[in-house]
PDB file of C-alpha atoms in Angstrom:
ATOM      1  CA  UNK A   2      21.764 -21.098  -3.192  1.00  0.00           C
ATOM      2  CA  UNK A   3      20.324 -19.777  -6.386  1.00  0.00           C
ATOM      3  CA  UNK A   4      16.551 -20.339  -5.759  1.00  0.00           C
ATOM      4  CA  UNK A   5      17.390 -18.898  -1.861  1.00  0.00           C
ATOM      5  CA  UNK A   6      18.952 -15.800  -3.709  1.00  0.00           C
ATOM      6  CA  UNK A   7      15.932 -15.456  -6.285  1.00  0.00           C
ATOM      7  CA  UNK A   8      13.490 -15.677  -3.522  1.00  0.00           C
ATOM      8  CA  UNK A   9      15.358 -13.298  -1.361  1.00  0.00           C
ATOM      9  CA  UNK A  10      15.018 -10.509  -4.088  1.00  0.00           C
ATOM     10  CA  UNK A  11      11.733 -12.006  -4.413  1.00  0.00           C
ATOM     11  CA  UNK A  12      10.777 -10.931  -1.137  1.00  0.00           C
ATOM     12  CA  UNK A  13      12.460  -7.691  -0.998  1.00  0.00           C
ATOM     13  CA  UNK A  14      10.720  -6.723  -4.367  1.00  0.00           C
ATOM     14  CA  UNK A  15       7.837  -8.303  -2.398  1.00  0.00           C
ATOM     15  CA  UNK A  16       8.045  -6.203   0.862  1.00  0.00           C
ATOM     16  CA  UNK A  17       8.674  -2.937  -0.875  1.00  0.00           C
ATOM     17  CA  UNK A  18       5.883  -2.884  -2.718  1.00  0.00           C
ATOM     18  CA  UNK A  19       3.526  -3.923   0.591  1.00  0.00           C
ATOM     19  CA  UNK A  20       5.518  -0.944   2.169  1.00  0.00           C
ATOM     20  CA  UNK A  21       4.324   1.487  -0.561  1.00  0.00           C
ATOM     21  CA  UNK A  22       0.691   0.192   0.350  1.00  0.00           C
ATOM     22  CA  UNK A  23       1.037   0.141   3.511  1.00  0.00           C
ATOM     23  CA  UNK A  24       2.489   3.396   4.157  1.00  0.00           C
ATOM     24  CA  UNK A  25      -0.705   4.838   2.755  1.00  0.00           C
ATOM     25  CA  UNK A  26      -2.472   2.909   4.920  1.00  0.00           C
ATOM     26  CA  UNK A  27      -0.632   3.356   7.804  1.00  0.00           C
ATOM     27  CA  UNK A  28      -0.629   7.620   7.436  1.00  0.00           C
ATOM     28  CA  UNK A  29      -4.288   7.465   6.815  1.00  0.00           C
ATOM     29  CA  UNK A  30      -5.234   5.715   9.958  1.00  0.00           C
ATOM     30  CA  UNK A  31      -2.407   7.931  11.717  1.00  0.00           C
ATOM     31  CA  UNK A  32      -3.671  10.771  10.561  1.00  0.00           C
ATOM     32  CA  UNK A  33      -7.322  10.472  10.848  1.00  0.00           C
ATOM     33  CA  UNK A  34      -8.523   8.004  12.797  1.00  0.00           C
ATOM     34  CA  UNK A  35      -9.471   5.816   9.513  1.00  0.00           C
ATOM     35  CA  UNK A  36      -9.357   2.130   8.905  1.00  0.00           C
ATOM     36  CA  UNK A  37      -9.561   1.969   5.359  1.00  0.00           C
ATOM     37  CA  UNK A  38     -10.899  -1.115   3.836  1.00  0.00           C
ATOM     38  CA  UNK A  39     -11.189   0.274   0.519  1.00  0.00           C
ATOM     39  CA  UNK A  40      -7.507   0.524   0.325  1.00  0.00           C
ATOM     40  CA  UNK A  41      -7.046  -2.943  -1.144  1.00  0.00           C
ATOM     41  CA  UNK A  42      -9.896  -1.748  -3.568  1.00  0.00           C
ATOM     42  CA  UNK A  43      -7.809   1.593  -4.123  1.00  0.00           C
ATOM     43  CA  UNK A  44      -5.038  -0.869  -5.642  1.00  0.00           C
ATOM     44  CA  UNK A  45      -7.428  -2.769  -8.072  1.00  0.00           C
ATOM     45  CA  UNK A  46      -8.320   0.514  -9.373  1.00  0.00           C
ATOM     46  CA  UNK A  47      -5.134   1.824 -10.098  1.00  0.00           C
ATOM     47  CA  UNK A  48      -4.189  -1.324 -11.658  1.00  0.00           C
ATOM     48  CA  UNK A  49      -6.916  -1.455 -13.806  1.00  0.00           C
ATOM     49  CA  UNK A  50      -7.314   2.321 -14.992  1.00  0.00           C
ATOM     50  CA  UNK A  51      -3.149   1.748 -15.711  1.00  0.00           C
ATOM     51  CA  UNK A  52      -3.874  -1.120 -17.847  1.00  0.00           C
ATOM     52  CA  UNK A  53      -6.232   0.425 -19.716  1.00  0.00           C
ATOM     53  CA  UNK A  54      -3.812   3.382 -19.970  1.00  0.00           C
ATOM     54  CA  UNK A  55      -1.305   1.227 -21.315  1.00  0.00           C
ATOM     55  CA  UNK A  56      -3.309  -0.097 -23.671  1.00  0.00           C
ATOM     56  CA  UNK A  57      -3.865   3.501 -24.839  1.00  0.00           C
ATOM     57  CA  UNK A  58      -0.693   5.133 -24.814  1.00  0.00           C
ATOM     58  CA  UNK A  59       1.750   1.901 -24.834  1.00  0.00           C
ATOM     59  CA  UNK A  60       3.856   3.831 -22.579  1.00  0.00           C
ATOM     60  CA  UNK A  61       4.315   2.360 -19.044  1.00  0.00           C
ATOM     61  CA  UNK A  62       5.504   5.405 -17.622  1.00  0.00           C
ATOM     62  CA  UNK A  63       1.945   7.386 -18.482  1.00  0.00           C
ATOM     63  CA  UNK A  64       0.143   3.700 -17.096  1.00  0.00           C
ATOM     64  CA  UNK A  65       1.462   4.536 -14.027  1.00  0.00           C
ATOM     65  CA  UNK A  66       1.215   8.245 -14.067  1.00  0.00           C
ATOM     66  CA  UNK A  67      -2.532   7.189 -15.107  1.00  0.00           C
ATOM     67  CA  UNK A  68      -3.316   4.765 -11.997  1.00  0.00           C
ATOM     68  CA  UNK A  69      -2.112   6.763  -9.426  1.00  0.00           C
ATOM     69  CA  UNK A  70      -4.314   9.688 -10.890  1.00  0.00           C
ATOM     70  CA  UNK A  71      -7.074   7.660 -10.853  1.00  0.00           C
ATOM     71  CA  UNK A  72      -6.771   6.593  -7.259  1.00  0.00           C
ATOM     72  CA  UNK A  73      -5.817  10.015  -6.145  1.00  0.00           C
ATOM     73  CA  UNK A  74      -9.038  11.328  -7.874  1.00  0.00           C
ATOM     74  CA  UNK A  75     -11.568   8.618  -6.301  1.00  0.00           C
ATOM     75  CA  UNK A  76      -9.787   8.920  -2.576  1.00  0.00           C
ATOM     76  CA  UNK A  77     -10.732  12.486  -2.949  1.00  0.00           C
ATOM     77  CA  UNK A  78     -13.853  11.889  -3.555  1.00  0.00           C
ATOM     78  CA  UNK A  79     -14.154   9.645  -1.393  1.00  0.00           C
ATOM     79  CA  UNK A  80     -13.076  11.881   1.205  1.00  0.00           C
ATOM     80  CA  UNK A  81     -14.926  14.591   0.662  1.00  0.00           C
ATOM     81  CA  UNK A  82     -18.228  13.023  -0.382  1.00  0.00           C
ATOM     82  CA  UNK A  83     -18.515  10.546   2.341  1.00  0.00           C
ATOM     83  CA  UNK A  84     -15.028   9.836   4.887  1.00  0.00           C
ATOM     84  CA  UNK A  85     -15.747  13.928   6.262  1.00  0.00           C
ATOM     85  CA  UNK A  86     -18.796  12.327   7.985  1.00  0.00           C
ATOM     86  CA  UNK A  87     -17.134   9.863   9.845  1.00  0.00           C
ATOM     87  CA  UNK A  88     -14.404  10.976  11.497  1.00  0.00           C
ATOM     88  CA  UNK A  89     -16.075  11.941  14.620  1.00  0.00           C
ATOM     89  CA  UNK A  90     -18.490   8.289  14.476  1.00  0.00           C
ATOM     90  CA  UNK A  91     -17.859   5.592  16.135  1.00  0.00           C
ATOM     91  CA  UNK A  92     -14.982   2.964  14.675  1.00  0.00           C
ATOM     92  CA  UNK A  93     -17.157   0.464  14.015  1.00  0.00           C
ATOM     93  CA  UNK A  94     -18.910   2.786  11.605  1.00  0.00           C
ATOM     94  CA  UNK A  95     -15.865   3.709   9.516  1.00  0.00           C
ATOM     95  CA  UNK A  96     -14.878   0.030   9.130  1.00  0.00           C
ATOM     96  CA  UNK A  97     -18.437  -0.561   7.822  1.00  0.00           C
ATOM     97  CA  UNK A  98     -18.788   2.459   5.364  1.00  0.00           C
ATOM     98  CA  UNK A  99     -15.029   2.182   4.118  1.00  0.00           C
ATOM     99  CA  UNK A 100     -15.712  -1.918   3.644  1.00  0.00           C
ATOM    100  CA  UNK A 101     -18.891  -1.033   1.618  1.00  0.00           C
ATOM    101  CA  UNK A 102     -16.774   1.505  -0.376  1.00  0.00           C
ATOM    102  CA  UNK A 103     -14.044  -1.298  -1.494  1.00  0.00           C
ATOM    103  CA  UNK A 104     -16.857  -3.704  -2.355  1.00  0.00           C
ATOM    104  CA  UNK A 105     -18.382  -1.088  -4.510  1.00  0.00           C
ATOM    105  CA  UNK A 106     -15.194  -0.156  -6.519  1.00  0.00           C
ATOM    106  CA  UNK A 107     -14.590  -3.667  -7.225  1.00  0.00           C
ATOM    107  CA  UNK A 108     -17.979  -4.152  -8.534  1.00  0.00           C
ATOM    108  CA  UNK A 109     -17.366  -1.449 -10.980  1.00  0.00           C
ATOM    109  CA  UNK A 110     -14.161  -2.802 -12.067  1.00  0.00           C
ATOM    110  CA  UNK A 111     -15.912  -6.246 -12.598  1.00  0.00           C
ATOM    111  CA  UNK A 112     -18.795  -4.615 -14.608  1.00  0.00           C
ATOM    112  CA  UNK A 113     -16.408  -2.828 -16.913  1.00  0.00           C
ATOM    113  CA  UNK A 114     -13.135  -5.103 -17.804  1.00  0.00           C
ATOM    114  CA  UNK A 115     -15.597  -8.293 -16.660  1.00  0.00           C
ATOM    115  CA  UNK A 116     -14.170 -11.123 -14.080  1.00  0.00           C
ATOM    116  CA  UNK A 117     -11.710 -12.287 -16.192  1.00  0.00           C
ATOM    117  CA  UNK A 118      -8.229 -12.562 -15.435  1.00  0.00           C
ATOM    118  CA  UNK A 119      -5.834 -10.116 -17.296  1.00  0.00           C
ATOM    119  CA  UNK A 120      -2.327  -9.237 -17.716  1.00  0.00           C
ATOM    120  CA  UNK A 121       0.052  -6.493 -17.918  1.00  0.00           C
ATOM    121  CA  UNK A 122       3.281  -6.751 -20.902  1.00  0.00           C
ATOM    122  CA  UNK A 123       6.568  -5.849 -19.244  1.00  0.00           C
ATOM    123  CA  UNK A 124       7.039  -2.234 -20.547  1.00  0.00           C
ATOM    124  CA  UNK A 125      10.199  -2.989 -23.602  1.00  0.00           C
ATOM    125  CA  UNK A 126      12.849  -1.846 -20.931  1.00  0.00           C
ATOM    126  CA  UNK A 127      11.766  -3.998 -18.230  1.00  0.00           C
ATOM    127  CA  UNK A 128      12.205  -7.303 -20.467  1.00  0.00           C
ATOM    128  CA  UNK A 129      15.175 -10.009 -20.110  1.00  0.00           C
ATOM    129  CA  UNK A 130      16.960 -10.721 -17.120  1.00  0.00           C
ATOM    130  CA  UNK A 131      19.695  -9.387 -14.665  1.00  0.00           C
ATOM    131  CA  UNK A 132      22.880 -11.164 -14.259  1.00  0.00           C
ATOM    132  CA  UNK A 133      23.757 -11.091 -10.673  1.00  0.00           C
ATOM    133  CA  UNK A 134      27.080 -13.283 -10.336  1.00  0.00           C
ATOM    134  CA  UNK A 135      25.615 -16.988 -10.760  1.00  0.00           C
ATOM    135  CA  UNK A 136      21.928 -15.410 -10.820  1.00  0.00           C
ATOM    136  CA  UNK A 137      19.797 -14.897 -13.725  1.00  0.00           C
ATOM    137  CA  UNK A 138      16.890 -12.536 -12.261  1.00  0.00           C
ATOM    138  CA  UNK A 139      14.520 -11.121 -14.366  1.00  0.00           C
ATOM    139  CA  UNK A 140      15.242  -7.749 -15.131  1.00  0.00           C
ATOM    140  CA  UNK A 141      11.735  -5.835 -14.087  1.00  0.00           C
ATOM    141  CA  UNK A 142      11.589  -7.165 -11.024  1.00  0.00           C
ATOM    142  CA  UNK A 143      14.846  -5.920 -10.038  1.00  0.00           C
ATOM    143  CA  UNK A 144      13.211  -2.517 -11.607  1.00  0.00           C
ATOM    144  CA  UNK A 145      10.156  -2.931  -9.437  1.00  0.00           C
ATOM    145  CA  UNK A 146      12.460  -3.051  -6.561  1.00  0.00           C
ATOM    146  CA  UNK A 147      14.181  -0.026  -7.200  1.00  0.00           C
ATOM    147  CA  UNK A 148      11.037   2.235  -8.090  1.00  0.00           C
ATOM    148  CA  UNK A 149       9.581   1.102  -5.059  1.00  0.00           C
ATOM    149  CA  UNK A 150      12.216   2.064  -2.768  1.00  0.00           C
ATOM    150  CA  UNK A 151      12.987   5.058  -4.925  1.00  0.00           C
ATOM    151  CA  UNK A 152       9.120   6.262  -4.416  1.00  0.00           C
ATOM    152  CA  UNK A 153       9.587   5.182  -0.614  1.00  0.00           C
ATOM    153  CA  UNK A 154      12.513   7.500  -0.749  1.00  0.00           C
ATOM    154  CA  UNK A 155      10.058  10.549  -2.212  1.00  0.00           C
ATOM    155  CA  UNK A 156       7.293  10.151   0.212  1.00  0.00           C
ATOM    156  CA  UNK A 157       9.945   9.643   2.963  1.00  0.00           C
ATOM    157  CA  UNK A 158      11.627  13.463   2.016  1.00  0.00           C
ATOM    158  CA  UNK A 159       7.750  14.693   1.991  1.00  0.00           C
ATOM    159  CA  UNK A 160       6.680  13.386   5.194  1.00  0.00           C
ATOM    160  CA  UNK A 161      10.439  14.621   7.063  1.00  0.00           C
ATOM    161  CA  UNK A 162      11.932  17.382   4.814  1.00  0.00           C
ATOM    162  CA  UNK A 163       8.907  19.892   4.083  1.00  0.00           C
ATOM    163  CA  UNK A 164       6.342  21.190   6.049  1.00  0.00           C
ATOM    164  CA  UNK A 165       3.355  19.415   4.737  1.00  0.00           C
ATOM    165  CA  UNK A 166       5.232  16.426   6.097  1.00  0.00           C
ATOM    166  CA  UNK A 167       5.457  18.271   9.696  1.00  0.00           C
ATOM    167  CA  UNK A 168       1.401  19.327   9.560  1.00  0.00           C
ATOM    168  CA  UNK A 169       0.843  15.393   8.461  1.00  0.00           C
ATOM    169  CA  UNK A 170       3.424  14.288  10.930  1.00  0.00           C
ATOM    170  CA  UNK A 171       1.818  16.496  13.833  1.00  0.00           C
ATOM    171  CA  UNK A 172      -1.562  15.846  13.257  1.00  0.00           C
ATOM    172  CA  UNK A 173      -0.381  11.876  13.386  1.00  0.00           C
ATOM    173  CA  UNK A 174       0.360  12.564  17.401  1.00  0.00           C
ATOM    174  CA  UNK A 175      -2.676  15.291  18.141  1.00  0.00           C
ATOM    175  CA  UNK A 176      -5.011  16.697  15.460  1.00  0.00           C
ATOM    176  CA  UNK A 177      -6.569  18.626  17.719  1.00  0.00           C
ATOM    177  CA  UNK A 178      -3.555  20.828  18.509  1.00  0.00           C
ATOM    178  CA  UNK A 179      -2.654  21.378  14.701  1.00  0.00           C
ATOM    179  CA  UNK A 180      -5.889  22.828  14.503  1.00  0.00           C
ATOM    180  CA  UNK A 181      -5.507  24.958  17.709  1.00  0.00           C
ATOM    181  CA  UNK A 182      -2.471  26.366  15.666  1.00  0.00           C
ATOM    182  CA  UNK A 183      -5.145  27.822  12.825  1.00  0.00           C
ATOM    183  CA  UNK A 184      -3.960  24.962  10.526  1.00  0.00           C
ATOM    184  CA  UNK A 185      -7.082  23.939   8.217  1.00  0.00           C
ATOM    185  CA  UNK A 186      -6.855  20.647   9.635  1.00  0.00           C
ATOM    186  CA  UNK A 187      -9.790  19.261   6.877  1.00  0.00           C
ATOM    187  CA  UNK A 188      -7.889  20.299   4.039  1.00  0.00           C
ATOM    188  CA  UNK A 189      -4.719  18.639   5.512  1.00  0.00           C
ATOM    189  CA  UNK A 190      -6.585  15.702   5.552  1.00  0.00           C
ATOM    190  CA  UNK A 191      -8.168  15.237   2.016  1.00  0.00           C
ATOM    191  CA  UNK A 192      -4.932  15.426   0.888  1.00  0.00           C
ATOM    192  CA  UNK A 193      -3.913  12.848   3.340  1.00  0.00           C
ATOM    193  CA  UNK A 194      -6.398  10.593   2.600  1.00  0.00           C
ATOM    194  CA  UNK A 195      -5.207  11.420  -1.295  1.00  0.00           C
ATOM    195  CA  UNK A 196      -1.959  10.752  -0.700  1.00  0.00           C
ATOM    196  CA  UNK A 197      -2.398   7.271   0.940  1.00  0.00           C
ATOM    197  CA  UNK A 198      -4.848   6.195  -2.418  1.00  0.00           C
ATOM    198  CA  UNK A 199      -2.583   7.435  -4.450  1.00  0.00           C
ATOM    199  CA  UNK A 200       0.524   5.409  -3.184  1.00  0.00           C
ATOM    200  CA  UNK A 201      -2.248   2.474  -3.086  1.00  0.00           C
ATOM    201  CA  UNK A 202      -2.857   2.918  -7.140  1.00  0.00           C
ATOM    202  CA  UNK A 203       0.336   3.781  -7.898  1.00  0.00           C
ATOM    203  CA  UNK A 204       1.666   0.315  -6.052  1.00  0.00           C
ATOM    204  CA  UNK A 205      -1.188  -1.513  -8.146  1.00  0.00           C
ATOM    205  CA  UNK A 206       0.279  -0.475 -11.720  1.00  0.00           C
ATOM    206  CA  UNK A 207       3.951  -1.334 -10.880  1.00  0.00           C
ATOM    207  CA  UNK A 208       2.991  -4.764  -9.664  1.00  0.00           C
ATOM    208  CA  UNK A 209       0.886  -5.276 -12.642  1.00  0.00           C
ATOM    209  CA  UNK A 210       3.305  -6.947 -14.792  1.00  0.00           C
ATOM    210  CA  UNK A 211       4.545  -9.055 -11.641  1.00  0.00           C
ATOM    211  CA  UNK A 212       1.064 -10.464 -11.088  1.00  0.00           C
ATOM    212  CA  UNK A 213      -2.451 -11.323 -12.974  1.00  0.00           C
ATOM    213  CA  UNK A 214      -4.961  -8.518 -12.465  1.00  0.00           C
ATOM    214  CA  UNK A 215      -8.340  -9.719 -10.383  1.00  0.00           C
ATOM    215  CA  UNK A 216     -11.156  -7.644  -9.445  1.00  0.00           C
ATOM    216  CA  UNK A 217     -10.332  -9.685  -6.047  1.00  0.00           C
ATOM    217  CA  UNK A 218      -6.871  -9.178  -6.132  1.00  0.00           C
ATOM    218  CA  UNK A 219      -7.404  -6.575  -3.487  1.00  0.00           C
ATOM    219  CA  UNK A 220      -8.600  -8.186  -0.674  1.00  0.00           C
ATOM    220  CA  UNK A 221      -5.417 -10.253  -0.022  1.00  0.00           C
ATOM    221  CA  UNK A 222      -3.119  -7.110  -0.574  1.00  0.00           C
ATOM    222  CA  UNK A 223      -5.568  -5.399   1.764  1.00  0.00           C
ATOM    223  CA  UNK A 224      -4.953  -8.574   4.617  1.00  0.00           C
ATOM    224  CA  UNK A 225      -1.054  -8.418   3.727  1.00  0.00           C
ATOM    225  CA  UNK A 226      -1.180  -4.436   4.255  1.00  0.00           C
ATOM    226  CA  UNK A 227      -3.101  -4.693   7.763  1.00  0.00           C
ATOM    227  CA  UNK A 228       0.232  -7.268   8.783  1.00  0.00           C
ATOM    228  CA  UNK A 229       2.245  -5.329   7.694  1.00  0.00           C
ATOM    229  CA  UNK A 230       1.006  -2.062   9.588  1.00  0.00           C
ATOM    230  CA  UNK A 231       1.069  -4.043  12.991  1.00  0.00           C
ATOM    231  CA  UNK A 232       4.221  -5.503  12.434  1.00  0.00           C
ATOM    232  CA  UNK A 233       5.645  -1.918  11.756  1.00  0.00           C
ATOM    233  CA  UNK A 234       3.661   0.362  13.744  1.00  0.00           C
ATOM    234  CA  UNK A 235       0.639   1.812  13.659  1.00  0.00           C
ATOM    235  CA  UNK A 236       1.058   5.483  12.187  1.00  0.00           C
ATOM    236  CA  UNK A 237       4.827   4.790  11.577  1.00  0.00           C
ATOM    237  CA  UNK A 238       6.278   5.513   8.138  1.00  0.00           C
ATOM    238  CA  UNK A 239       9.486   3.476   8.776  1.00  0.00           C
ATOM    239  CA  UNK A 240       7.517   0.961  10.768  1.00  0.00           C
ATOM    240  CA  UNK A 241       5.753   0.456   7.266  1.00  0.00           C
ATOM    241  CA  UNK A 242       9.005  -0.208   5.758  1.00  0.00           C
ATOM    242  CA  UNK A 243      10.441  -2.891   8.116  1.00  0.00           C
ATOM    243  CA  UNK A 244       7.134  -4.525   8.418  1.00  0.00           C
ATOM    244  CA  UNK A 245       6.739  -4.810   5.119  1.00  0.00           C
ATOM    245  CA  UNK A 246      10.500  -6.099   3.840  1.00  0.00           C
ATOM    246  CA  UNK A 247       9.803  -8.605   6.896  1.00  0.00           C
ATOM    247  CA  UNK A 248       6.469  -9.566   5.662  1.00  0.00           C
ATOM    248  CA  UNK A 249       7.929 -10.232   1.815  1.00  0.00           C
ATOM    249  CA  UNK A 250      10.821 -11.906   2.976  1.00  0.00           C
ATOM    250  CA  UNK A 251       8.728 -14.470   4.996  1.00  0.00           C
ATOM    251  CA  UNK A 252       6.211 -15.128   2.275  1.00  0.00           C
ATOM    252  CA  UNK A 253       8.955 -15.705  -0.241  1.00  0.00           C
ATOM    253  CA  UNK A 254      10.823 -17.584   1.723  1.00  0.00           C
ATOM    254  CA  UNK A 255       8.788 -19.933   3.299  1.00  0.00           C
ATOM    255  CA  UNK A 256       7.425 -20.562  -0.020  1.00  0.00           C
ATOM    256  CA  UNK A 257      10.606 -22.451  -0.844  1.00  0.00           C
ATOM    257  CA  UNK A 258       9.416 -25.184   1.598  1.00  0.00           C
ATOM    258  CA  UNK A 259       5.289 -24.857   1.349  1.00  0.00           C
ATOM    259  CA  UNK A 260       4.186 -21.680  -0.204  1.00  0.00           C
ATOM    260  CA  UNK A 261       1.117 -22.702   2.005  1.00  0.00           C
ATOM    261  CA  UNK A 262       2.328 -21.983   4.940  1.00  0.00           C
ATOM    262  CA  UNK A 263       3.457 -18.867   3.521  1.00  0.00           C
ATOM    263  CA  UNK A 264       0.748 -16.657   5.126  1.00  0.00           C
ATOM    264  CA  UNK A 265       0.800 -19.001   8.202  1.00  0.00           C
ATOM    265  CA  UNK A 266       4.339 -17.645   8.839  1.00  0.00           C
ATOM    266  CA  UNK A 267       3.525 -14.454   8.311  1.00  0.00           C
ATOM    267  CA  UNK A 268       0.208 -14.440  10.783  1.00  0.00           C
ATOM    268  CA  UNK A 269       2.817 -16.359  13.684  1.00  0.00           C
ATOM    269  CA  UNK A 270       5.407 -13.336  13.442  1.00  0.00           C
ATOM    270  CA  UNK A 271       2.329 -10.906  13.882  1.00  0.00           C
ATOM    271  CA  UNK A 272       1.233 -12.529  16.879  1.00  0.00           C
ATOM    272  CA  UNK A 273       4.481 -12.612  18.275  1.00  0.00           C
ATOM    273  CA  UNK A 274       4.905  -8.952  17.830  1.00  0.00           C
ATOM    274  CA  UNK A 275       1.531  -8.351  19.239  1.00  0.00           C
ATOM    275  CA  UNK A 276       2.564 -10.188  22.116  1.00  0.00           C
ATOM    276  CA  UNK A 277       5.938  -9.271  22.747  1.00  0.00           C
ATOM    277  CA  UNK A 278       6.176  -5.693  21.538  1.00  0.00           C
ATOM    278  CA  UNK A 279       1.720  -4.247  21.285  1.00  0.00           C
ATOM    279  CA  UNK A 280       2.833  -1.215  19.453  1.00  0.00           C
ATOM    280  CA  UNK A 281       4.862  -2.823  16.568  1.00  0.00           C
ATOM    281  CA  UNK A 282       8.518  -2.659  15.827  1.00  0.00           C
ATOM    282  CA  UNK A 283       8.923   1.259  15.268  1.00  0.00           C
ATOM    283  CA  UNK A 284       5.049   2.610  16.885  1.00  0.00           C
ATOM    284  CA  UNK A 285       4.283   4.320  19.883  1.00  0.00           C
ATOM    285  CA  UNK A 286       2.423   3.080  23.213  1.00  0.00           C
ATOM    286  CA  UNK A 287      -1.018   4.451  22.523  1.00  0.00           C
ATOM    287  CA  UNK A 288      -1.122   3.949  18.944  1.00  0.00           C
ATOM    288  CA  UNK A 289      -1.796  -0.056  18.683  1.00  0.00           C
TER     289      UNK A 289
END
């Protein structure tokens, strides 16, 4: 019962934190049109330029302030340098450019910090463990499950509660109206586009400590994220959240019994949703 409970938080810290990168994701492609495949690259970076702030500042806080900076400033440029071109090209197109992007952030991360593995302290309030009746968790993950869900909670009162959440919310079911409306639907979406790198980055520092920092570490949060995003809903900020507490659960959980069939599991349940419900758990016909 112990090692079901640990892996159960396990999962939920787990899920959270793929619904933080997903929902990026997910409001990105909504949004505009774009399938990212730099967003798994988006998370390396953060990562990384948090680590380094860390080792700086030796304040956790101002490593993660520092990550999701740095993502927020490359999606921008991103955006405006290069995404702006392709939104009206075919799909094919943005897959290839936004692939090439992700491969060329990681390259830069590997030329600077090298391929070596590296790791993240747990900040000085995140060490020991959590007694939860018979128990013992350890303490930061617990943490990492709350600031996850508490920064789910934030982008959640943006996106429903003011009206930058309406214009991004709007221009998720026709862009082409919000713009009718004299909305500066380009500016809208480089902050957008921010927005989703940012929660990418930001995702990538918190589950520093958790995990051993890779160049390649994006590509299978990138894979996970995608999952996720079907399972939920294409363009769906709560589908983002159920698909990814779903997704955790199942890789920590099946990991009890092989953790290689963890991502086995977790590739059945998408087909299943694919074939029984096309649009995902919480999306809309027209949006798979």
């Amino acid at each position: 019962m112990s090692l079901f409970l640990s892996q159960l938080f396990n999962g939920l810290a787990t899920g959270l934190l793929l619904a933080l990168i997903s929902t990026g994701l997910t409001i990105i492609y909504g949004t505009l049109g774009v399938i990212n495949f730099a967003h798994g690259a988006l998370f390396v970076v953060g990562a990384y330029a948090g680590y380094t702030v860390y080792g700086i500042t030796d304040s956790f806080v101002l490593a993660i302030a520092g990550g999701a900076a740095m993502s927020l400033a490359v999606g921008l440029i991103i955006e405006r340098g290069l995404m702006r071109q392709y939104y009206s090209r075919p799909p094919e197109d943005q897959i290839l450019v936004t692939f090439g992007i992700g491969i060329i952030l990681v390259e830069i991360v590997r030329s600077i910090y090298g391929g070596v593995s590296l790791s993240v302290d747990v900040p000085a309030w995140g060490q020991g463990v959590a007694h939860i009746g018979s128990l013992i968790y350890p303490l930061y993950r617990l943490q990492a499950l709350g600031i996850a869900a508490a920064t789910l909670l934030l982008l959640y009162f943006i996106l429903y509660r003011t009206s930058l959440g309406l214009i991004v919310r709007a221009g998720i079911e026709d862009a082409e109206m919000v713009n009718a409306l004299g909305i500066n639907v380009k500016r809208t979406f480089l902050l957008v586009f921010g927005i989703g790198a940012m929660a990418a980055g930001y995702a990538g520092m918190v589950d520093a400590p958790i995990v051993t920092l890779l160049p390649d570490m994006g590509h299978r949060v990138l894979v996970d994220s995608f999952v996720v995003v079907v399972i939920g809903g294409v363009g769906s900020f709560p589908g983002a959240i159920i698909g990814g507490i779903i997704a955790g659960v199942i890789l920590s959980l099946t990991s009890i019994v092989d953790p290689a069939y963890s991502h086995v599991m977790l590739f059945v349940v998408m087909a299943l949703v694919l074939i029984l419900r096309p649009q995902g758990l919480m999306g809309q016909e027209g949006r798979e």
